[in-house]
């Protein structure tokens, strides 16, 4: 089977898992969180939604169905990864994460949409997206990036960690706000204004770190890392704009949904930066050509020797 099919399948899997975040958000934002009031059945008598449950039942059951379909799709992706011996570990992690997410969703329903469990449900999705992203990158051809100092790798790791912190606190903001998924669901009791301020502070932190990473990588001459950092800065700027607008317009549903999509895209962009700066290039990757970036030939040779990259004439 074509390796191109593997890469396309891995990309489709990543997009589908991001899509599940959006459809899950639609369940909450339309007040359909208890459209199917029990789990794993939709009602005590029916596995699927019924006419009496109306549109909320259709929305909630539809999201459950999409998760089940994603398992079937991921089984095909796992087979391709096995046949090509590429990205298999990431594919397994993604596949295992999907049923775990389904079970977590069941706990959310059975708890009556406990806001802390709802937040955890979102974070599990972020973990699955991380695995899906790793699968997509591993499914592609090996890439050889300019080796960077460990301090720059630490900076990239700080960006990813800060982005994760933004996501965690973001779930707390959501749990304190008005969109509970059902009119009778309780909130987490945190002060919305205060926790939103903490969230905004963390956004400024990750934005500053991303700009610092872009400047440092650009100065070093790491083209792939510079591009990944630039993408992250753009995504974070757009996401921050949506966040501020939705806050000052009292959280309209459409903007909250867009903000959820933006959160997933920002997470993927942060993972992209982290992947680009990961230690070491693949053993079977071609030798990279060091870019001078204002350094002398002797400086380049020093970097090349430290990284184990052979000199090119």
Backbone as a ProteinNet text record, in pm:
[ID]
protein_1_A
[PRIMARY]
XXXXXXXXXXXXXXXXXXXXXXXXXXXXXXXXXXXXXXXXXXXXXXXXXXXXXXXXXXXXXXXXXXXXXXXXXXXXXXXXXXXXXXXXXXXXXXXXXXXXXXXXXXXXXXXXXXXXXXXXXXXXXXXXXXXXXXXXXXXXXXXXXXXXXXXXXXXXXXXXXXXXXXXXXXXXXXXXXXXXXXXXXXXXXXXXXXXXXXXXXXXXXXXXXXXXXXXXXXXXXXXXXXXXXXXXXXXXXXXXXXXXXXXXXXXXXXXXXXXXXXXXXXXXXXXXXXXXXXXXXXXXXXXXXXXXXXXXXXXXXXXXXXXXXXXXX
[TERTIARY]
82.3	0	86.8	37.6	113.3	138.4	261.9	292.2	212.1	175.8	92.9	-41.7	-96	-222.8	-208	-94.3	-69.3	-67.4	2.4	11.1	-125	-200.9	-333.8	-425.3	-415.7	-497.9	-461.8	-330.9	-286.9	-336.1	-329.4	-379	-530.5	-603	-748.2	-783.7	-703.3	-727.6	-709.1	-604.9	-580.7	-696.2	-738.4	-848	-976.8	-1001.6	-1123.9	-1125.6	-1011.4	-1007.2	-1023.6	-974.6	-1002.2	-1150.6	-1208.8	-1350.8	-1436.7	-1392.6	-1467.2	-1472.2	-1366.3	-1367.1	-1475.7	-1486.5	-1585.7	-1726.8	-1750.7	-1885.2	-1919.1	-1818.5	-1841.8	-1878	-1813.2	-1848.5	-1990.3	-2031.4	-2167.9	-2270.6	-2237.6	-2326.9	-2349.2	-2240.8	-2251.8	-2318.2	-2280	-2327.5	-2474	-2527	-2669.7	-2754.5	-2690.3	-2764.2	-2805.8	-2728	-2764.2	-2681.7	-2613.2	-2525.2	-2595	-2722.1	-2800.5	-2912	-2885	-2981.6	-3007.5	-2903.3	-2915	-2883.6	-2983.6	-2963.7	-2889.1	-2856.8	-2783.6	-2676.3	-2601.3	-2490.4	-2463.7	-2430.8	-2399.7	-2523	-2641.7	-2761.9	-2803.4	-2885.3	-2930.1	-3039.5	-3126.8	-3225.3	-3226	-3301	-3306.4	-3366.9	-3449.8	-3517.2	-3459.4	-3381.8	-3338.2	-3188.5	-3125	-2983	-2961.1	-3058.9	-3048	-3147.2	-3134.9	-3225.7	-3367.1	-3464.6	-3604.6	-3664.4	-3779.6	-3845.4	-3878.7	-3915.6	-3954.4	-3838.6	-3717	-3600.6	-3562.9	-3623.9	-3607	-3466	-3435.8	-3309	-3190.8	-3210.1	-3099.3	-3053.6	-3146.7	-3110.7	-3035.2	-3076.9	-3009.1	-2865	-2845.7	-2711.5	-2619.9	-2668.4	-2586	-2556.4	-2658.3	-2634.9	-2546.8	-2561.8	-2476.8	-2330.5	-2299.9	-2161	-2108.2	-2192.1	-2150.9	-2121.6	-2205.8	-2187.8	-2057.5	-2024	-1899.5	-1777.8	-1782.4	-1671.5	-1657.4	-1770.7	-1764.8	-1710.2	-1751.5	-1702.1	-1552.6	-1504.5	-1362.2	-1277.3	-1330.3	-1257.3	-1235.7	-1340.3	-1329.5	-1225.5	-1231.6	-1136.2	-994.3	-976.3	-843.2	-788.8	-875.1	-829.2	-764.3	-823.8	-764.5	-629.6	-620.6	-494.4	-388.1	-428.5	-335	-279.6	-365.1	-320.3	-216.7	-242	-145.8	-13.5	-20.8	101.4	180.6	111.8	179.1	245.4	175.4	229.1	352.4	352.9	465.1	569.5	542.3	634.5	671.3	568.9	593.4	480.8	517.6	418.5	329.3	372.1	285.3	252.9	354	329.2	229.8	244.4	151.4	11.2	2.4	-128.7	-197.9	-121.7	-178.4	-227.3	-147	-185.5	-314.2	-327	-448.4	-568.9	-551.3	-661.8	-707.2	-613.2	-648.7	-718.5	-677	-734.9	-881.3	-923.1	-1061	-1164	-1152.8	-1249.4	-1239.1	-1117.4	-1103.4	-1182.4	-1179.3	-1256.2	-1406.9	-1449.2	-1591.5	-1637.9	-1557.3	-1592.4	-1596.3	-1499.2	-1498.8	-1625.6	-1665.4	-1789.3	-1909.2	-1907.6	-2014.3	-2018.8	-1900.9	-1894.9	-1948.8	-1920.4	-1971.7	-2124	-2184.9	-2331.1	-2387.3	-2328.6	-2380	-2363.7	-2267.7	-2247.4	-2337.9	-2420.5	-2505	-2427	-2321.3	-2235.1	-2155.7	-2092.1	-2002.1	-1898.5	-1882.6	-1795.2	-1648.8	-1603	-1463.7	-1443.8	-1542.3	-1533.1	-1547	-1631.1	-1643.9	-1509.7	-1441.4	-1309.9	-1209	-1214.3	-1125	-1151.4	-1277.8	-1316.1	-1246	-1242.9	-1173.5	-1024	-965.4	-820.7	-781.1	-867.4	-840.1	-835.7	-925.7	-924.2	-791.6	-738.3	-610.1	-497.9	-507	-409.2	-418.4	-540.6	-559.7	-508.1	-532.9	-483.5	-330.8	-268.2	-121.6	-71.6	-138.6	-99.7	-124.9	-238	-270.3	-170.1	-126.6	-26.2	106.1	147	268.8	260.7	142.1	121.6	139.6	80.9	92	236.4	309	448.4	533.7	509.7	587.7	554	431.9	390.3	453	502.7	564.1	709.1	772.2	913.2	1000.6	1111.7	1200.5	1249.2	1255.4	1301.5	1430.1	1519.4	1645.6	1648	1641.3	1641.1	1778.6	1807.1	1932.3	1936.6	2034.9	2041.8	2052.7	1977.8	1976.9	2030.1	2080.4	2129.5	2016.4	2054.2	1953.3	1870.7	1931.1	1855.1	1735.6	1751.2	1639.4	1536	1582.4	1487.1	1409	1477.3	1407.7	1303.4	1338.5	1243.6	1121.2	1145.8	1033.3	947.7	1012	936.8	856	912.1	839.4	716.2	727.5	612.7	501.2	535.9	435.4	372.7	455.3	403.5	310.7	349.1	265.3	133.9	139.4	17.1	-76.3	-18.2	-99	-162.8	-86.8	-143	-260.3	-250.6	-361.1	-485.3	-466.2	-579.8	-645	-561.8	-615.1	-697	-640.2	-712.2	-833.8	-822.4	-936.1	-1057	-1034.1	-1147.2	-1211.1	-1130.1	-1185.5	-1271.4	-1225.8	-1306	-1439.9	-1435.2	-1558.2	-1649.9	-1591.2	-1671.3	-1734.6	-1686.4	-1744.9	-1845.8	-1851.3	-1933.2	-2074	-2147.4	-2289.7	-2321.6	-2227.6	-2259.4	-2229.7	-2327.1	-2305.8	-2338.3	-2407.9	-2450	-2591.2	-2643.9	-2782.1	-2819.3	-2942.3	-2981.3	-2978.1	-2978.5	-2978.9	-2839.5	-2739.8	-2605.4	-2541	-2469.4	-2406.5	-2273.6	-2221.8	-2094.1	-1989	-1862.2	-1755.1	-1737.2	-1807.6	-1803	-1691.6	-1603.9	-1496.3	-1552.7	-1487.1	-1529.1	-1490.5	-1587.7	-1556.8	-1455.5	-1467.2	-1375.9	-1233.5	-1219	-1085.1	-1015.8	-1086.8	-1023.6	-998.2	-1083.5	-1059.4	-933	-905.7	-784	-660.1	-667.4	-555.1	-531.5	-639.4	-630.7	-564.5	-605.5	-547.7	-399.6	-362	-220.9	-135.8	-187.8	-115.1	-105.5	-210.5	-206.5	-95.1	-83.5	24.6	161	171	297.3	335.9	243.3	275.8	300.9	229.5	251.6	392.3	433.9	568.4	675.8	652.9	749.8	758.9	644.8	644	721	703.5	778.8	928.3	962.5	1102.6	1162.4	1085.2	1132.6	1154	1061.7	1076.7	1203.5	1226.3	1344.3	1473	1475.1	1596.5	1626.5	1523.3	1544	1580.9	1523.5	1558	1704	1748.4	1888.4	1983.1	1940.6	2025.3	2028.6	1925.2	1920.2	1848.3	1765.7	1689	1558.5	1558.7	1447.5	1316.8	1320.4	1197.6	1142	1228.8	1184.7	1129	1194	1145.8	1006.2	986.4	854.9	749.4	782.8	687.1	651.7	750.8	725.5	638.6	663.2	583.7	437.8	415	278.5	209.2	281.8	223.8	188.4	275.4	248.1	121.2	104.9	-14	-140.6	-134.3	-252	-289	-188.3	-215.4	-274.9	-226.8	-280.9	-428.2	-461.4	-600.5	-686.8	-635.5	-708.8	-729.7	-627.4	-641.3	-744.3	-747.9	-846.8	-988.4	-1009.2	-1141.2	-1177.4	-1078.5	-1104	-1148.3	-1079.2	-1115.4	-1252.7	-1278.9	-1407.7	-1521.7	-1504.1	-1612.2	-1637	-1529.7	-1545.1	-1624.9	-1588.6	-1652.8	-1787.9	-1823.9	-1957.2	-2045.2	-2002.8	-2082.8	-2101.3	-1994.3	-1984.3	-2092.7	-2103.5	-2197.1	-2154.8	-2252.8	-2226.9	-2129.7	-2148	-2065.3	-1918.7	-1892.1	-1753.3	-1692.2	-1772.6	-1721.9	-1682.5	-1765.3	-1731.8	-1604.1	-1589	-1467.5	-1345.3	-1364.6	-1255.3	-1211.5	-1305.4	-1271	-1189.6	-1231.7	-1153.2	-1015	-1008.8	-879.9	-788.8	-846.6	-765.9	-698.7	-774.6	-718.2	-608.8	-630.6	-530.8	-405.1	-423.3	-307.2	-225.7	-292.9	-225.4	-145	-203.8	-133.2	-11.9	-29	83.6	196.2	161.5	263.3	334.4	258.1	318.7	412.9	375	460.3	594.8	594.6	721	801.5	735	805.2	863.7	789.5	837.2	960.4	957	1068.1	1196.6	1183.3	1301	1336.8	1274.4	1302	1449	1507.5	1650.2	1683	1787.7	1839.2	1754.8	1818	1749.6	1741.8	1645.7	1635.1	1765.3	1796.6	1923.6	1933	1817.5	1820.4	1794.1	1797.4	1773.1	1901.9	1891.4	2011.9	2076.4	2205.7	2276.2	2219.1	2203.8	2146.3	2254.9	2211.7	2304.2	2289.4	2393.3	2387.4	2377.1	2286.5	2273.2	2362.1	2427.5	2527.6	2467	2355.4	2287.3	2386.1	2483.1	2577.3	2697.3	2706.2	2820.5	2933.8	3052.7	3166.8	3170.7	3254	3266.3	3317.8	3408.6	3460.5	3349.6	3259.5	3148	3056.5	3030	2943.8	3004.7	3136.2	3203	3193.4	3202.5	3189.9	3053.2	2947.5	2811.8	2795.8	2850.2	2836	2904.7	3024.7	3097.1	3025.2	2969.3	2896.5	2771.4	2709.7	2585.5	2610.6	2737.3	2765.1	2724.8	2718.2	2679.1	2806.3	2822.4	2945.7	2955.9	3078.1	3099.7	3070.8	3014.2	2993.2	3075.7	3133.1	3214.4	3126.6
-119.8	0	126.3	230.7	353.7	421.6	471.6	549.9	679.5	726.6	847.5	823.8	704.9	671.6	677.2	630.7	637	782	868.4	1008.7	1077.8	1048.2	1108.3	1059.8	931.9	875.6	936.8	955	1015.6	1160.1	1234.7	1372	1374.3	1285.3	1278.9	1244.2	1159.3	1123	1243.7	1323.1	1444.1	1542.6	1563.8	1657.6	1608.8	1477.7	1422.1	1440.5	1424.3	1441.3	1587.4	1678.9	1820	1847.5	1783.2	1799	1750.2	1643.7	1591.5	1695.2	1772.3	1879.5	1981.8	2014	2112.9	2058.7	1933.7	1877.5	1858.9	1825	1815.8	1950.7	2056.4	2190.6	2226.8	2181.3	2207.4	2142.7	2024.7	1957.7	2046.2	2099.6	2182.6	2316.3	2378.7	2513.8	2517.6	2404.7	2398.9	2346.6	2323.9	2272.4	2127.9	2051.3	1912.4	1812.1	1858.2	1768.9	1648.6	1664.6	1552.4	1516.2	1540.4	1500.1	1351.1	1274.1	1133.4	1128	1110	1128.5	1016.2	910	801.1	750.5	650.8	597.2	453.5	358.8	373.4	380.6	347.4	364.2	510.4	547.9	686.8	711.7	614.5	615.9	479.8	465.8	336.1	229	269.5	173.4	165.8	267.4	273.6	299.5	228	250	380.4	418.5	539.4	645.2	763.2	871.2	843.9	905.2	887.6	1023.7	1022.2	1146.5	1233.4	1168.7	1244.5	1327.3	1291.5	1361.8	1484	1497.9	1617.2	1637.6	1762.5	1794.4	1774.1	1795.2	1775.4	1629.7	1538.5	1397.1	1364.5	1424.7	1401.1	1451.5	1570.6	1629	1545.6	1508.5	1430.8	1292.3	1224.4	1090.7	1097.5	1204.1	1220.1	1229.7	1301.6	1311.9	1177	1100.6	966.5	878.2	889.6	808.5	842.5	971	1012.7	953.4	949.3	889.2	741.6	671.4	529.4	508.3	593.7	581.8	608.8	696.5	730	609.7	523.3	401.8	313.6	295.7	213.8	272.8	403	470.5	452.8	463	452.5	311.3	211	73.1	57.7	121.8	118.5	189.8	302.1	374.8	290.6	220	134.2	24.8	-32.2	-135.2	-78.6	39.5	102.2	130.2	177.9	205.7	77.6	-32.1	-160.9	-209	-194.7	-242.4	-162.7	-34.4	50.8	66.5	11.6	23	169.1	253	395.5	455.1	514.4	580.2	483.7	358.6	258.3	291.9	333.1	365.8	479.1	582.7	694.4	650.7	563.9	515.2	436.9	354.1	277.7	372.5	473.7	569.6	642.6	678.9	746	654.7	530.6	435.3	407.7	390.8	364.5	485.4	603.3	724.1	744.6	699.5	725.2	653.7	521.7	459.9	512.4	551.8	613.1	742.8	818.3	941.8	914.1	807	770.3	735.2	657.2	620	743.5	833.3	957.8	1037.2	1041.3	1109.7	1047.9	916	849.6	893.4	907.1	955.3	1097.8	1179.2	1316.5	1315.9	1231.9	1224	1171.2	1062.6	1001.8	1093.5	1186	1280.7	1403.1	1408.4	1525.3	1646	1621.4	1726.6	1799.2	1722.1	1780.8	1865.8	1994.1	2083	2040.4	1977.1	1931.7	1813	1725.5	1613	1660.3	1760.8	1817.7	1876	1946.8	2000.8	1891	1783.7	1671.4	1605.5	1604.5	1547.3	1621.3	1752.9	1834.2	1806.5	1794.3	1772.4	1634.7	1535.2	1404.5	1417.3	1498.5	1522.9	1585	1675.5	1736.6	1631.4	1535.2	1427.3	1341.1	1312.7	1234	1310.7	1440.3	1522.3	1521.2	1523.6	1516.7	1384.8	1274.3	1144.9	1141.8	1197.4	1200.5	1286	1394.8	1479.5	1403.5	1334.7	1255.4	1149.1	1087.3	986.1	1047.3	1167.1	1232.1	1266.3	1320.4	1356.1	1231.8	1126.9	1004.4	932.9	953.6	887.8	951.8	1074.4	1143.8	1102.6	1156.4	1123.8	1180.2	1114.9	1165.5	1305.3	1388.7	1525.2	1547.1	1623.4	1655.6	1805.1	1843.8	1983.6	2024.5	2152.4	2203.2	2180.6	2105.1	2082.9	2215.5	2229.2	2354.1	2328.5	2430.7	2415.3	2370.1	2306.4	2255.5	2366.6	2486.5	2598.8	2633.8	2622.1	2648	2536.6	2413.4	2304.3	2325.4	2374.2	2404.2	2514.4	2612.9	2720	2664.2	2575.2	2512.2	2430.8	2359.4	2282.8	2373.3	2490.4	2585.6	2638.2	2657.4	2702.3	2598.8	2472.4	2365.6	2353.8	2360.5	2349.5	2465.5	2586.3	2703.2	2693.3	2642.4	2624.4	2524.1	2418	2320.7	2386.4	2471.8	2544	2631.3	2696.1	2777.2	2690.9	2571.4	2482.2	2438.3	2404.1	2358.1	2468.5	2588.4	2698.9	2738.1	2722	2751	2665.6	2539	2453	2502.5	2563.1	2618.5	2741.3	2822.7	2937.6	2889.8	2789.2	2733.4	2680.3	2611.9	2554.5	2656.7	2781.5	2886.9	2970.7	2951.2	3036	2984	3046.9	3017.1	2894.9	2849.6	2741.2	2606.4	2556.8	2436	2308.1	2318.9	2199.1	2157	2208.5	2182.6	2288.8	2334.5	2444.8	2408.2	2279.6	2236.6	2195.3	2196.6	2154.6	2261.4	2217.5	2312	2360.6	2470	2526	2497.8	2528.4	2489.1	2583.6	2695.9	2785.6	2887.7	2884	2982.9	3116.2	3224.2	3355.6	3371.6	3389	3394.4	3501.7	3620.5	3729	3698.5	3644.5	3617	3505.6	3395.8	3283.9	3320.8	3407.1	3454.5	3539.8	3615.8	3697.1	3608.7	3501.7	3406.9	3345.9	3310	3253.1	3352	3477.7	3579.3	3600.4	3597.8	3613.1	3501.2	3380.3	3266.6	3277.7	3330.6	3352.1	3450	3559.3	3655.2	3588.4	3500.1	3430.2	3343.6	3260.8	3170.7	3250.4	3362.4	3446.7	3506.6	3554.4	3608.9	3504.2	3384.4	3275.9	3237.4	3236.7	3201.3	3304.5	3432.4	3536.9	3523.8	3494.2	3475.1	3357.7	3250.3	3133.8	3170.1	3247.4	3288.2	3371	3467.4	3552.5	3472	3383.6	3305.7	3208.9	3142	3044.6	3113.5	3230.8	3307.2	3350.7	3394.5	3436	3318.2	3201.4	3083.3	3029.4	3057.2	3007.8	2876.2	2840.1	2715.3	2743.9	2717.7	2757.9	2690.9	2559.5	2487.9	2534.4	2553.8	2599.6	2741	2827.5	2964.2	2965.3	2881.6	2875.3	2823.6	2721.3	2666.6	2768.3	2844.8	2947.3	3058.9	3096.1	3201.4	3158.2	3034.1	2982.8	2988.9	2950	2952.2	3095.2	3191.5	3330.6	3379.4	3347.7	3390.6	3326.5	3196.2	3126.5	3181.2	3203.5	3257	3397.3	3478.9	3614	3608.8	3521.8	3508.4	3453.9	3354	3295.1	3394.8	3475.7	3576.8	3682.4	3719.4	3817.2	3763	3638	3576.5	3571.7	3535.9	3526.1	3658.5	3766	3896.5	3942.1	3921	3962.6	3884.9	3753.7	3674.8	3715	3751.8	3790	3920.9	4018.3	4149.4	4156.9	4050.9	4045	3942.1	3902.1	3814.7	3674	3620.8	3480.2	3433.6	3494.7	3441.9	3302	3218.5	3077.2	3058.9	3133.1	3113.7	3144.4	3246.7	3281.2	3181.5	3130	3028	2902.8	2866.2	2751.8	2775.5	2896.4	2930.3	2927.6	2968.5	2968.5	2825.9	2734.2	2593.7	2537.5	2569.3	2527.6	2590.5	2718.4	2785.8	2724.9	2678.1	2614.1	2488	2409.3	2287.7	2321.7	2424.2	2463	2520.7	2597.5	2651.2	2538.5	2437.5	2321.9	2248.4	2230.6	2164.8	2248.3	2379.8	2466.5	2458.4	2452.8	2438.8	2304.3	2199.6	2067.9	2068.9	2145.1	2154.7	2215.5	2318.4	2378.5	2279	2211.2	2113.8	2000.2	1955.2	1845.2	1888.7	2009.6	2060.3	2069.9	2097.4	2115.4	1991.3	1878.2	1756.9	1718.5	1655.3	1623	1525.5	1557.1	1463.1	1454.5	1433	1408.3	1258.4	1211.6	1068.1	1013.2	889.9	830.3	812.5	791.1	767.7	893.7	1008.8	1134.8	1181.4	1249.6	1302	1409.2	1427.9	1530.9	1667.3	1750.4	1882.3	1979.1	2080.6	2186.6	2301.7	2329.2	2435	2570.7	2654	2788.5	2882.2	2972.2	3053	3147.9	3214	3307.7	3405.1	3448	3547.8	3487.8	3353.9	3293.4	3269.7	3262.1	3232.5	3084.5	3045.5	2904.1	2825.5	2884.2	2813.2	2788.9	2889.4	2871.1	2760.3	2757	2652.2	2514.3	2505.7	2377.7	2333.7	2428.2	2394.3	2335.5	2401.2	2350.2	2214.2	2200.6	2074.6	1960.6	1985.4	1880.2	1839.8	1937.2	1906.7	1825.2	1848.7	1779.3	1649.8	1624.2	1503.5	1512.5	1634.2	1653.8	1668.8	1590	1598.5	1729.4	1776.4	1901.6	1880.9	1983.3	1980.4	2090.1	2059.7	2158	2257.6
0	0	0	-61.3	-76.9	57.5	73.3	193.1	194.2	77.5	69.7	138.3	120.9	186.1	337.6	388.7	532.1	580.1	506.4	547.8	541.3	435.3	422.1	534.5	565.3	673	807.3	830.8	957.2	967.8	858.8	860.5	883.2	815.4	832.9	976.5	1038.9	1178.3	1269.8	1243.5	1322.8	1306.7	1183.1	1157.1	1223.2	1216.1	1275.5	1426.3	1490.8	1636.4	1676.4	1593.7	1618.7	1598.4	1496	1470.5	1585.7	1652.7	1767.2	1879.4	1894.5	1994.4	1960.7	1831.7	1788.5	1807.5	1768.9	1785.2	1933.1	2014.6	2158.1	2216.4	2164.6	2207	2166.8	2047.7	2001.9	2094.6	2146.9	2241.7	2363.9	2417.2	2537.6	2507.5	2396.8	2367.5	2326.2	2280.3	2246.3	2362	2477.6	2592.7	2577.4	2497.7	2468.6	2546.8	2651.3	2726	2785.7	2819.7	2872.3	2774.4	2644.6	2542.9	2547.6	2576.1	2612.8	2762.2	2847.1	2991.1	3061.4	2990.8	3054.9	2959.7	3006.3	2926.4	2972.9	2885.7	2742.9	2652.4	2704.2	2625.3	2624.9	2526.7	2520.7	2625.1	2642.4	2750.4	2816.1	2923	2990.4	2900.6	2805.2	2718.3	2578	2536.5	2397	2386.3	2292.6	2267.3	2191.8	2108.5	2027.6	2076.1	2019.5	2054.9	2004	2065.7	2026.9	1989.3	1922.6	1882.6	2003.1	2112.7	2231.6	2286.9	2254.3	2308.2	2224.7	2108.2	2027.8	1973.9	1939.9	1876.3	1970.6	2099.9	2194.3	2195	2186.1	2180.2	2053	1941.8	1814	1819.6	1876.4	1883.7	1972.5	2089.5	2181.5	2125.8	2072.3	2018	1893.4	1814.5	1696.7	1734.1	1841.4	1885.4	1933.1	2001.1	2043.1	1921.8	1820.3	1700.5	1629.4	1624.1	1560	1631.2	1763	1837.9	1805.7	1795.1	1760.1	1620.4	1525.8	1388.8	1382.3	1469.3	1470.5	1510.9	1594.9	1632.4	1510.8	1429.7	1309.1	1214.2	1197.7	1110.7	1162.9	1293.6	1352.1	1342.5	1341.4	1321.9	1184.3	1083.9	949.9	950	1019.9	1029.4	1099.9	1202.8	1275.8	1185.1	1100.8	1006.8	910.7	858.3	767.7	838.9	962.2	1038.1	1059.5	1084.3	1104.4	975.4	864.7	737.1	694.8	724.2	684.2	793.9	912.8	1026.4	1052	1052.8	1070.9	1155.8	1269.3	1353.7	1429.7	1444.4	1505.5	1651.1	1728	1868.7	1884.7	1800.8	1805.8	1765.6	1668.1	1623.9	1735.3	1806	1917.7	2026.7	2057.6	2161.3	2123.9	1997.1	1951.7	1962.8	1918.7	1921.8	2064.4	2155.3	2295.4	2357.8	2316.4	2374.9	2339.8	2221.9	2178.5	2265.5	2289.6	2381.5	2523.6	2565.6	2698.4	2704.5	2596.1	2588.9	2592.4	2526.4	2525.3	2666.8	2737.2	2874.5	2963.8	2945.7	3024.2	2996	2869.7	2835.4	2905.1	2919.8	2992.9	3138.6	3199.1	3337.2	3348.7	3247.3	3246.6	3248.4	3164.7	3158.8	3290.1	3340.7	3464.1	3585	3578.4	3689	3678.4	3574	3553.9	3506.6	3426.3	3370.3	3478.3	3565.9	3664.2	3591.5	3625.1	3547.3	3547.1	3654.6	3657.3	3563.9	3557	3463.5	3319.2	3298.3	3163.9	3119.1	3209.1	3176.5	3147.4	3227.2	3202.9	3068.5	3028.4	2898.8	2785.1	2795.6	2695.8	2696.2	2814.4	2822.8	2769.9	2789.3	2729.7	2577.6	2522.8	2378.6	2335.4	2416.1	2382.8	2383.2	2475.1	2476.4	2351.6	2307.9	2186.6	2065.1	2061.7	1950.6	1948	2065.5	2070.5	2010.5	2043.5	1987.1	1837	1795	1652.4	1575.3	1637.9	1572.9	1559	1666.3	1659.2	1551	1536.7	1433.2	1294.8	1275.7	1145.3	1112.1	1208.6	1182.2	1158.4	1236.5	1219.7	1090.2	1039.3	915.3	792.8	807.1	695.3	675.8	573.4	549.9	661	693.4	798.7	764.1	866.1	844.5	922.3	862.4	929.4	956	1080.6	1118.2	1168.5	1157.7	1211.2	1361.8	1411.3	1556.1	1630	1736.5	1812.2	1952.6	2018.8	2156.8	2248.4	2356	2447.1	2509.8	2522.6	2579	2491.1	2360.4	2269.8	2278.1	2299.9	2319.7	2448.2	2551	2676.9	2655.9	2575.7	2546.7	2474.4	2378.5	2310	2404.8	2497.1	2596.4	2687.6	2721.1	2805.4	2733.3	2602.1	2523.5	2528.6	2507.7	2509.7	2648.5	2752.8	2889.2	2922.6	2880.9	2907	2831.4	2709.5	2631.2	2699	2753.7	2827.2	2949.2	3016.7	3130.9	3091.4	2975.8	2924.7	2903.8	2849.4	2824.7	2955.6	3054.2	3182.9	3249.2	3256.1	3319.4	3235.3	3104.6	3018.5	3050.9	3087.2	3126.3	3256	3343.2	3466.7	3437.3	3341	3299.5	3245.3	3160.5	3103.7	3213.3	3311.1	3419.4	3510.6	3503.4	3586.4	3509.1	3377.6	3292.4	3270.5	3178.2	3162	3077.2	2993.1	2900.2	2965.5	3041.1	3120.6	3045.8	2932.4	2860.4	2894.2	3004.7	3044.9	3148.1	3143.8	3232	3379.7	3411	3550.9	3600.2	3511.4	3550.4	3638.7	3741.8	3833	3775.6	3830.1	3788.1	3894.3	3865.9	3957	4076.2	4078.5	4193.3	4190.6	4089.7	4080.2	4030.3	4070	4023.1	3875.8	3785.5	3642.2	3605	3663.9	3629.2	3674.6	3794	3847.1	3769.1	3743.9	3674.2	3528.1	3470	3333.9	3328.5	3434.9	3440.2	3446.9	3527.3	3532.4	3395.3	3328.4	3193.6	3098	3104.1	3016.2	3045.6	3173.3	3209.3	3149.5	3154.6	3096.8	2945.4	2883.4	2738.4	2703	2779.4	2755.1	2773.6	2872.1	2895.9	2776.3	2729.4	2619.2	2490.8	2475.3	2357.8	2361.4	2478.1	2491.5	2468.9	2521.6	2500.6	2353.8	2284.7	2142.9	2061.1	2093.8	2023.4	2052.6	2178.3	2214.2	2136.8	2123.9	2049.1	1902.4	1846.1	1705.8	1685.3	1774.3	1761.7	1778.1	1876.8	1903	1789.5	1740.6	1632.9	1502.7	1481.5	1361.2	1367.1	1484.5	1499.2	1481.5	1526.9	1515.3	1372.6	1295.7	1157.8	1142.1	1240	1231.9	1157	1027.1	941.5	982.3	1003.4	1036.8	1170.9	1268.5	1399.2	1394	1315.9	1300.4	1240	1138.2	1073.2	1170.3	1247.9	1344.3	1451.5	1498.1	1599.3	1542	1416.2	1353	1339.8	1301.6	1290.8	1426.7	1530.4	1664.7	1705.6	1677.7	1714	1645.1	1517.5	1442.3	1499.2	1526.6	1580.2	1717.7	1801.8	1935.3	1928.6	1834.8	1820.5	1781.2	1686.1	1644	1756.9	1828.2	1938.9	2051.7	2080	2183.2	2146.8	2019.1	1973.7	1992.1	1953	1970.9	2119.1	2202.4	2345.7	2406.8	2371.1	2426.5	2376.1	2247.5	2192.3	2257.2	2272.9	2332.2	2478.2	2548.4	2688.8	2701.2	2618.1	2629.9	2558.3	2485.5	2424	2495.1	2616.7	2702.9	2645.6	2587.5	2549	2452.1	2335.1	2235	2190.3	2163.5	2136	2019.8	1912.3	1793.9	1822.6	1903.1	1935.7	2033.3	2125.6	2217.1	2138.4	2040.6	1956.5	1877.5	1822.8	1748.7	1840.4	1966.8	2062.7	2096.5	2100.7	2124.6	2008.2	1886.4	1769.9	1774.7	1808.8	1817.9	1922.4	2033	2137.1	2083.3	2007	1949.1	1848.2	1767.1	1667	1731.9	1839.6	1911.4	1973.1	2025.7	2083.4	1976.3	1858.4	1748.5	1706.3	1699.8	1662.3	1765.1	1894	1998.6	1987.2	1959.5	1939.4	1818.9	1715.8	1598.2	1630.8	1715.6	1757.8	1840.5	1933.7	2016.3	1934.2	1832.8	1748.2	1669.3	1617.9	1537.7	1619.6	1749.7	1834.7	1914.5	1882.9	1960.2	1945	2046.9	2042.7	1931	1855.1	1756.2	1631.3	1518.5	1392.1	1369.6	1288.9	1261.5	1205.7	1245.4	1205.2	1054	987.6	844.7	764	831.5	760.8	694.5	582.5	518.2	603.8	581.6	657.1	622.5	723.2	700.2	656.5	586.2	546.3	643.8	718.9	817.6	749.5	801.4	748.7	829.6	762.2	830.3	931.9	898.2	989.3	1052.8	972.1	1022.6	1093.9	1100	1168.5	1069.6	1118.9	1034.6	1004.5	907.8	873.4	993	1070.6	1187.7	1289.9	1308	1401.6	1353.8	1224.2	1170.1	1189.5	1171.2	1190.4	1335.9	1427	1569.1	1598	1545.8	1564.8	1499.1	1377.5	1305.6	1378.6	1428.5	1499.4	1626	1697.5	1820.8	1792.6	1677.8	1643.3	1568.4	1530	1455.8	1310.2	1256.9	1116.5	1035.4	929.7	850.6	775.6	759	686.4	538.7	476	332.1	267.8	154.4	84.7	12.2
[MASK]
+++++++++++++++++++++++++++++++++++++++++++++++++++++++++++++++++++++++++++++++++++++++++++++++++++++++++++++++++++++++++++++++++++++++++++++++++++++++++++++++++++++++++++++++++++++++++++++++++++++++++++++++++++++++++++++++++++++++++++++++++++++++++++++++++++++++++++++++++++++++++++++++++++++++++++++++++++++++++

